[in-house]
Coordinates of C-alpha atoms in Angstrom, one line a residue:
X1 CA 52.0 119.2 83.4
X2 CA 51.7 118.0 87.4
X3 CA 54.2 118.6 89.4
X4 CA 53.9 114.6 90.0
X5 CA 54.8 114.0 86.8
X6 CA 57.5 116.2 87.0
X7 CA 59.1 113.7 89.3
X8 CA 57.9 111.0 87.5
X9 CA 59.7 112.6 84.2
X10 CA 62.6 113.6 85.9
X11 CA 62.9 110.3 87.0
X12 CA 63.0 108.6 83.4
X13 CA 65.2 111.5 81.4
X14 CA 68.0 110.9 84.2
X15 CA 67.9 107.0 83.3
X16 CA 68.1 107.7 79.8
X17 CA 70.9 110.3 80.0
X18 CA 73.0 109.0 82.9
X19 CA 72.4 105.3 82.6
X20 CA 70.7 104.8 85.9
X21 CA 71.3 101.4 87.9
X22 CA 67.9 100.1 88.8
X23 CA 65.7 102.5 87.1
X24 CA 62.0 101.9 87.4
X25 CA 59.6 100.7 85.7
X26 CA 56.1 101.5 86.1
X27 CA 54.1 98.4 87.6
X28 CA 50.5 97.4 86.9
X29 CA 49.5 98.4 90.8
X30 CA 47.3 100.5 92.7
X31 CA 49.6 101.4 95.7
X32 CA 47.2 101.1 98.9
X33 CA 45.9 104.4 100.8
X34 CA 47.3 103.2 104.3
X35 CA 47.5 106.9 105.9
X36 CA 45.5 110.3 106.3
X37 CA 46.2 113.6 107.4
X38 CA 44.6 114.1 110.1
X39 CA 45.6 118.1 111.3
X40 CA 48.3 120.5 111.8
X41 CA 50.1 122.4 114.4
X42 CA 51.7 125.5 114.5
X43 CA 55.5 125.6 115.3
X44 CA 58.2 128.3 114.9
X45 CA 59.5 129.9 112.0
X46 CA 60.6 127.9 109.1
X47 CA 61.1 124.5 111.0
X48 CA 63.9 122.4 109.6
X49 CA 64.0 118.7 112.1
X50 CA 61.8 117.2 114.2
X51 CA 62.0 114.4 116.9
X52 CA 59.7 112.0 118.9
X53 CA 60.1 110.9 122.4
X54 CA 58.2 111.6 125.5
X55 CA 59.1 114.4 126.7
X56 CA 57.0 114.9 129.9
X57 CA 56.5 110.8 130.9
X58 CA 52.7 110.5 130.8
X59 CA 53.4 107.7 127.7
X60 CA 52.5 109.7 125.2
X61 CA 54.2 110.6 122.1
X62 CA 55.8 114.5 122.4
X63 CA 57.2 116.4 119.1
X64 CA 60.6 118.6 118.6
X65 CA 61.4 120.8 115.8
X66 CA 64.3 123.1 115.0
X67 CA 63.0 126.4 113.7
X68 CA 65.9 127.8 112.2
X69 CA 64.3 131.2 111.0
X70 CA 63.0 131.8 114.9
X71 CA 65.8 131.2 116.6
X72 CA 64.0 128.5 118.7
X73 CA 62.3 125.2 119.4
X74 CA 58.5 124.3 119.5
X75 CA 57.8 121.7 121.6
X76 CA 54.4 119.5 121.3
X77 CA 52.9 117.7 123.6
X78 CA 50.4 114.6 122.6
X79 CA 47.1 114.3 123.9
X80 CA 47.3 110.8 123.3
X81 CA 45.0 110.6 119.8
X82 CA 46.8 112.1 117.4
X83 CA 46.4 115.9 118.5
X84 CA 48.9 118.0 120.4
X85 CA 48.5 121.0 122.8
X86 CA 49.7 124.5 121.4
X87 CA 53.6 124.6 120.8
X88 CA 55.4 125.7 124.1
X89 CA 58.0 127.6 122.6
X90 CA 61.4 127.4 123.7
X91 CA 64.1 130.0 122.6
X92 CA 67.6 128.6 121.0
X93 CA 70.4 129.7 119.4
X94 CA 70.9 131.5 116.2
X95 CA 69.5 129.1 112.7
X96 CA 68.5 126.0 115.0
X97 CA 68.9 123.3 112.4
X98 CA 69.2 119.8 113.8
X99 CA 67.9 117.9 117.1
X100 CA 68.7 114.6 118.4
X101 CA 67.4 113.5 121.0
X102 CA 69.2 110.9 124.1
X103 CA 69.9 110.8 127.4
X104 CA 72.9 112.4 127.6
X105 CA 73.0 112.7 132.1
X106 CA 71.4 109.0 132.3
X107 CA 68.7 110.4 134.4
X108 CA 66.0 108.0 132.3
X109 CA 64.8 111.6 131.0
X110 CA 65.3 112.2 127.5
X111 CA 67.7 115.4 126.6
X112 CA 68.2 117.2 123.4
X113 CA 71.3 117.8 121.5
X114 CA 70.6 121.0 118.9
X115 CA 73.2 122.1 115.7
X116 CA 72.9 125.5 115.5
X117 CA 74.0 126.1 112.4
X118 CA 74.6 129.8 112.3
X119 CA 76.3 129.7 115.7
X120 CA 78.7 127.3 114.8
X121 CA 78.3 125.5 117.8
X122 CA 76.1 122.7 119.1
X123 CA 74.0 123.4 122.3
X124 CA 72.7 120.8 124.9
X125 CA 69.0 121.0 126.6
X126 CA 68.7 118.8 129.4
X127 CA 65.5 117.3 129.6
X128 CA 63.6 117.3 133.4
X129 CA 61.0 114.8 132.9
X130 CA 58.2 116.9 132.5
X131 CA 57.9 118.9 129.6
X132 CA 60.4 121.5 130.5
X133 CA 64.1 121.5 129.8
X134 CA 67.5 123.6 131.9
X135 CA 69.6 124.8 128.9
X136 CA 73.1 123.5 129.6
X137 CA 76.7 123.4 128.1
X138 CA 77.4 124.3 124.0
X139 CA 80.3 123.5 122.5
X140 CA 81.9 125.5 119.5
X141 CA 82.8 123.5 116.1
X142 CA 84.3 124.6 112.9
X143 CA 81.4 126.2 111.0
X144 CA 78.1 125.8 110.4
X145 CA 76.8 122.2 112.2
X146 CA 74.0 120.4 110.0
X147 CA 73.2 117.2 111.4
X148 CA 74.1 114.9 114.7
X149 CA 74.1 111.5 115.0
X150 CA 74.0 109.9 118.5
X151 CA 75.2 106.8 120.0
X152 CA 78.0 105.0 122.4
X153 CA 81.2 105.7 119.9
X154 CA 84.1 104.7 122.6
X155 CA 82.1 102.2 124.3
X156 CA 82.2 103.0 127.9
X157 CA 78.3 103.2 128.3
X158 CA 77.6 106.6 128.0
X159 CA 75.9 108.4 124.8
X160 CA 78.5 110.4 122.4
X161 CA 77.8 112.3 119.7
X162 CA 79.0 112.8 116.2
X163 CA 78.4 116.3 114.1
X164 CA 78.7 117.0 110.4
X165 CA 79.9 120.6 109.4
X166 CA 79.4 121.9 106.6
X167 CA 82.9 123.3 105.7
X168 CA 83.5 119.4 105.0
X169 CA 84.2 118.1 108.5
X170 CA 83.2 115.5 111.0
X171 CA 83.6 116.4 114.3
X172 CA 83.6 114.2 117.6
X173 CA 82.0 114.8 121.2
X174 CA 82.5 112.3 124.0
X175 CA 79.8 111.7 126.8
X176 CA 81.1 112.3 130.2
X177 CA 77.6 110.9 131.6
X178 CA 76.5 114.1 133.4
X179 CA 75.1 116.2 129.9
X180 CA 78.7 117.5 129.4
X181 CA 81.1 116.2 126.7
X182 CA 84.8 116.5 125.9
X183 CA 86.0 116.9 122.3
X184 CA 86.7 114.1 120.2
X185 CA 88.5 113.4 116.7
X186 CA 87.9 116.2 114.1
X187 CA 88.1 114.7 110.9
X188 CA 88.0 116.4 107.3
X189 CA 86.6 114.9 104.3
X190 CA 84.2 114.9 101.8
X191 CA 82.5 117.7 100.0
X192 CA 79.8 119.8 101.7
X193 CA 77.9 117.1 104.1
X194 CA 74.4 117.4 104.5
X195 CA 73.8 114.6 107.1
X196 CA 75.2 112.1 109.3
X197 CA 73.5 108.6 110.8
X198 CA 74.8 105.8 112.9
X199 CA 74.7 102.1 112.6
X200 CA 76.9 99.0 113.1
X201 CA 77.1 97.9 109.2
X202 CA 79.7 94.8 109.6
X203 CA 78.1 93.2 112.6
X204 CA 81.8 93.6 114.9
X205 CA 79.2 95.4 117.7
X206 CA 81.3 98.9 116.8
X207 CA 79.0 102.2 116.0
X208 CA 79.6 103.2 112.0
X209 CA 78.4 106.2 110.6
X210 CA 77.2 107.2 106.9
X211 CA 77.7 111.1 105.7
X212 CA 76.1 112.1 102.3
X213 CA 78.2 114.5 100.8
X214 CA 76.0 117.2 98.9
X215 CA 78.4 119.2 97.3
X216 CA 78.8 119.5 93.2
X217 CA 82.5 117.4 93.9
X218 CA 81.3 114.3 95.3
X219 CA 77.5 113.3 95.6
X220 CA 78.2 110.4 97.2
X221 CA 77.6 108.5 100.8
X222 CA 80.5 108.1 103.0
X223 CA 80.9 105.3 105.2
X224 CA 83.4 105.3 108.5
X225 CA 84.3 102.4 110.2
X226 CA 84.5 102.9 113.6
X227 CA 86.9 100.9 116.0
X228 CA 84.3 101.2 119.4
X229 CA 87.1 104.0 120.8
X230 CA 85.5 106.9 119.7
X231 CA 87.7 106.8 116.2
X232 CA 86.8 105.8 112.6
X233 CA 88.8 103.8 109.8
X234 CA 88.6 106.2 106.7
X235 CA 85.7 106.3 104.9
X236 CA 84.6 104.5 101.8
X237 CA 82.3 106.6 98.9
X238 CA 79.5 105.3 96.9
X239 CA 78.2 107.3 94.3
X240 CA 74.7 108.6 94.8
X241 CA 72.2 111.0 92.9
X242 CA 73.0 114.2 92.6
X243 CA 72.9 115.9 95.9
X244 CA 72.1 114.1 98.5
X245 CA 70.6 115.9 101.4
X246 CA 70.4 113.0 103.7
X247 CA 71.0 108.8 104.7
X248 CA 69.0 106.5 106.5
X249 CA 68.7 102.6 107.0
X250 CA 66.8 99.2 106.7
X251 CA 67.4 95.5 105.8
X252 CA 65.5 95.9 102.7
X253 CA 65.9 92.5 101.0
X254 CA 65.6 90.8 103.9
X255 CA 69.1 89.0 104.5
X256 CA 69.7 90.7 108.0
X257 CA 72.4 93.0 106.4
X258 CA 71.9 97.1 107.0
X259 CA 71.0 98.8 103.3
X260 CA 71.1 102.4 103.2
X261 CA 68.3 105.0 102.2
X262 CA 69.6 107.8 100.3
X263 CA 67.8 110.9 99.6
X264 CA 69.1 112.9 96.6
X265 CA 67.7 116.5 96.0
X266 CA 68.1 116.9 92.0
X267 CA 66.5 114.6 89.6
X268 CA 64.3 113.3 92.2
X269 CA 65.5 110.3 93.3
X270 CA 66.3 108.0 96.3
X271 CA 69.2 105.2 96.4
X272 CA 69.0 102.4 97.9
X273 CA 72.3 100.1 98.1
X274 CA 72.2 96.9 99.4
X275 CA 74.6 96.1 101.8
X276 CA 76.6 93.2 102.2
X277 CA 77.6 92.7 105.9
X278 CA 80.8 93.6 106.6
X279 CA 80.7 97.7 105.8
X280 CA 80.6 97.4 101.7
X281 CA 77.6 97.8 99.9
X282 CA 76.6 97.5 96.2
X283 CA 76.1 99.9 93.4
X284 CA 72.8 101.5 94.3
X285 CA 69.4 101.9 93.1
X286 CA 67.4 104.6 91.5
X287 CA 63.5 105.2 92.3
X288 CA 61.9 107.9 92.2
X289 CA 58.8 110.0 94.0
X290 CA 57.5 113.2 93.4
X291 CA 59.2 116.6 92.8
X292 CA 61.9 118.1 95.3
X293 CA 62.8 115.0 98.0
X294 CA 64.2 116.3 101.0
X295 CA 63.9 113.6 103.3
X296 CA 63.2 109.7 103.8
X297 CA 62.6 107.2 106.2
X298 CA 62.1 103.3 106.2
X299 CA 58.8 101.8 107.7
X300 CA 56.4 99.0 107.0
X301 CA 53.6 100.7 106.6
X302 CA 51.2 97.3 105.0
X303 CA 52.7 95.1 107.2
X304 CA 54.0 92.8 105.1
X305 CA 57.2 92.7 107.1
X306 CA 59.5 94.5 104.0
X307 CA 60.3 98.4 104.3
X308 CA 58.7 100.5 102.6
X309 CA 59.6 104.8 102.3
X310 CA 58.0 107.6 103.1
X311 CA 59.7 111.0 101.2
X312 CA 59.3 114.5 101.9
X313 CA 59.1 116.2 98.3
X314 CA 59.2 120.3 99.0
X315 CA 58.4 121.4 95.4
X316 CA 55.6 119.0 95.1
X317 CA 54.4 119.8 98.4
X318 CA 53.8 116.0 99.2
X319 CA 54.3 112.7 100.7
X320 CA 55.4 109.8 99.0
X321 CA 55.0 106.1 99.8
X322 CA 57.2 103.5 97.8
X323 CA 56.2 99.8 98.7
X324 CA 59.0 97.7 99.1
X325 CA 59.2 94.5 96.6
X326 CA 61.9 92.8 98.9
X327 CA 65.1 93.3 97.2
X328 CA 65.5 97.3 97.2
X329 CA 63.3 98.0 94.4
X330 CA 59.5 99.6 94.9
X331 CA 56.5 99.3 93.3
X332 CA 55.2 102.0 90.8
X333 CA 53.7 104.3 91.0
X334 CA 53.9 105.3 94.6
X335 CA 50.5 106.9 96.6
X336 CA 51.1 111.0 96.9
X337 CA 49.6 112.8 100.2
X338 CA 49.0 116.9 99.8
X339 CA 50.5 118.5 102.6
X340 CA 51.1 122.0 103.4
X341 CA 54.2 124.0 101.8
X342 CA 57.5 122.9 101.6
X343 CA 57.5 119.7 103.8
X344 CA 60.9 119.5 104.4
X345 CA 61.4 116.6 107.4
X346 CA 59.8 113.9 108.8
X347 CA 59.6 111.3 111.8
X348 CA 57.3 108.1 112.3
X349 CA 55.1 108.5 114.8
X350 CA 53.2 106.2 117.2
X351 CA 50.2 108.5 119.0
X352 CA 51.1 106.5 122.8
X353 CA 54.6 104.8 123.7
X354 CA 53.7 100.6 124.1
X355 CA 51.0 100.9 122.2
X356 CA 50.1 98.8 119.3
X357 CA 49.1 100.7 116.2
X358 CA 50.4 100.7 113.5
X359 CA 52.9 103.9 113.0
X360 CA 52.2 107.3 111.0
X361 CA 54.1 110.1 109.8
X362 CA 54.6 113.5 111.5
X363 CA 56.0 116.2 108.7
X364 CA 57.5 119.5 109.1
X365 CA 56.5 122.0 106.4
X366 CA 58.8 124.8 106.4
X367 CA 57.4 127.3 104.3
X368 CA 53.7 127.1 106.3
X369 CA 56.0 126.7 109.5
X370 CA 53.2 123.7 110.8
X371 CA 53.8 120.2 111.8
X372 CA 51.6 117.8 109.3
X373 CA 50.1 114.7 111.3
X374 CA 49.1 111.6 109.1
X375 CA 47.9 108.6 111.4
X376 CA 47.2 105.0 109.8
X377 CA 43.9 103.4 108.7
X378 CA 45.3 99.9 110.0
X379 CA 46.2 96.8 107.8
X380 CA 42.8 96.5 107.0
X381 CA 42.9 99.2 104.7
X382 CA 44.8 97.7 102.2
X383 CA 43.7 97.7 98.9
X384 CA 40.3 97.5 98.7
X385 CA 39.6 96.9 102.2
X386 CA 40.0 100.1 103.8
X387 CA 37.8 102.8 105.1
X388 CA 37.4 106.2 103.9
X389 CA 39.9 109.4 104.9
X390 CA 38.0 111.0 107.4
X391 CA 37.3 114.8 106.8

């Protein structure tokens, strides 16, 4: 049996055993073949994150990654057509394992924010404009940092940041506006987090964050209220697959509400829950991919103007695309890409800044420790209008 069908099967013996809300049902549709791989680069070893931004200002698209075996970053460069100079390699802290990227100084230049997770601290790179970067301050944290979420938390104009640990706390930074930070709240909760994002989910112009909680006591996605001082009302859980590894959002159905993306790592699912507009959300919804997902993200990749996903599956060693119907469902069955081993995070990716295409996928595959680049045909290759993968 294929490891696709794998997930597929997975899929279907988890609705019949555990009563699934939204289980799928397979469609009678031929998912279009909007994207190709077009190469790979070499990074450090065992990447676990990447990031886009332009790094060194000529306008176009730069690449991150976390390489948490190497003790370092790889930095790529674009060429401006999909292809990247060779990885300047730049050395870290011990098991790099997150990067977010901001402008932390507000020098216009963007910085770099890194959770090194077997440091137990999180360590600042400020960026110069040009490709390089001056290591600055790190700040300790209580064990073993996974995932940082970025954003203006107290509201005073300058960028914050927000870490999950993985000893089932959620600690604080505030920006001081110059790359340093002073410590925030430190809160405990949940059960092993595995990621943290920021949005405002009730529309009152405060950041919110979501944490999935992967441990075996909760699987579920918390949500924090926050209150636009740096602070958060305590959190609300809704009950995910088992294990989620890590949250993301769109307006999936279209009523200008936030929906979350949930990734969960055992029976090889994502949840989607719709979200209502003032912080709640409803009971999710199961869909599946292909074996192992990792990581999503929400794009429109047919331009239809609904989300569709793009998962990360690391024991399929694939891609998947799930087009959006509208209302948080997907068609089935999704379109698979091969990629190399163990693709285990992802970022969209537009080959120049301002420019027009329509966004692909850049993929971090941590067992070939490479960087997977898959551009887009263009809306004219939907189904049965589109041209042939190059070789």
């Amino acid at each position: 049996m294929s490891t696709r069908a794998i997930g597929w099967d997975s899929l279907v013996a988890g609705c019949l055993a555990l009563a699934l809300v939204g289980c799928p049902t397979r469609d009678d549709y031929t998912p279009p073949d909007l994207i190709y791989h077009y190469n790979d680069f070499q990074v450090g070893k065992n990447p676990t994150s990447i990031r886009a931004s332009d790094f060194n200002g000529d306008g176009f698209t730069d690449l991150i990654t976390t390489n948490i075996q190497g003790n370092s970053l790889s930095l790529l460069l674009g060429t401006g057509d999909g292809g990247f100079q060779d990885q300047k390699m730049i050395s870290a802290c011990q098991e790099p394992r997150n990067v977010s990227v901001d402008d932390f100084n507000l020098d216009h230049f963007p910085d770099m924010v890194v959770a090194c997770s077997g440091g137990n601290h999180v360590l600042v790179y400020l960026g110069q404009g040009n490709g390089t970067f001056l290591r600055g301050s790190q700040y300790p944290v209580r064990r073993t940092p996974v995932s940082i979420t970025t954003g203006d938390f107290n509201e005073d104009f300058l960028p914050d940041m927000v870490v999950a640990l993985r000893n089932d706390k959620i600690q604080v930074f505030l920006g001081l506006g110059n790359g340093k930070f002073r410590v925030g709240a430190l809160y405990e909760y949940g059960d092993t987090p595995t990621s943290v994002a920021s949005a405002d989910f009730n529309g009152d112009n405060h950041l919110d964050i979501a944490v999935t909680n992967g441990g075996p006591m909760s699987h579920a996605v918390s949500i924090w209220l926050g209150l636009g001082d740096g602070t958060f009302l305590a959190p609300k859980d809704y009950r995910t697959g088992k294990r989620p590894l890590s949250v993301s959002f769109a307006d999936f159905n279209s009523d200008h509400a936030l929906d979350l993306l949930v990734i969960n790592g055992e029976m090889n699912t994502i949840t989607v829950f719709l979200g209502n507009g003032d912080g709640t959300f409803q009971e999710g919804k199961d869909s599946g991919g292909d074996a192992g997902p990792n990581q999503g993200l929400a794009q429109d990749f047919d331009g239809d103007k609904i989300p569709d996903v793009a998962v990360v599956n690391i024991q399929s060693a694939s891609i998947s695309l799930l087009y959006g119907k509208g209302d948080g469902t997907f068609y089935y069955p999704p379109r698979h890409y091969p990629t190399p081993h163990a693709p285990f995070a992802l970022t969209s990716l537009r080959v120049a800044t301002g420019r027009g295409e329509q966004p692909g996928l850049a993929v971090v595959n941590n067992a070939s420790s490479n960087v997977s680049i898959f551009l887009h045909h263009g809306l004219k290759a939907r189904i049965g209008e589109g041209p042939d993968s190059p070789s």
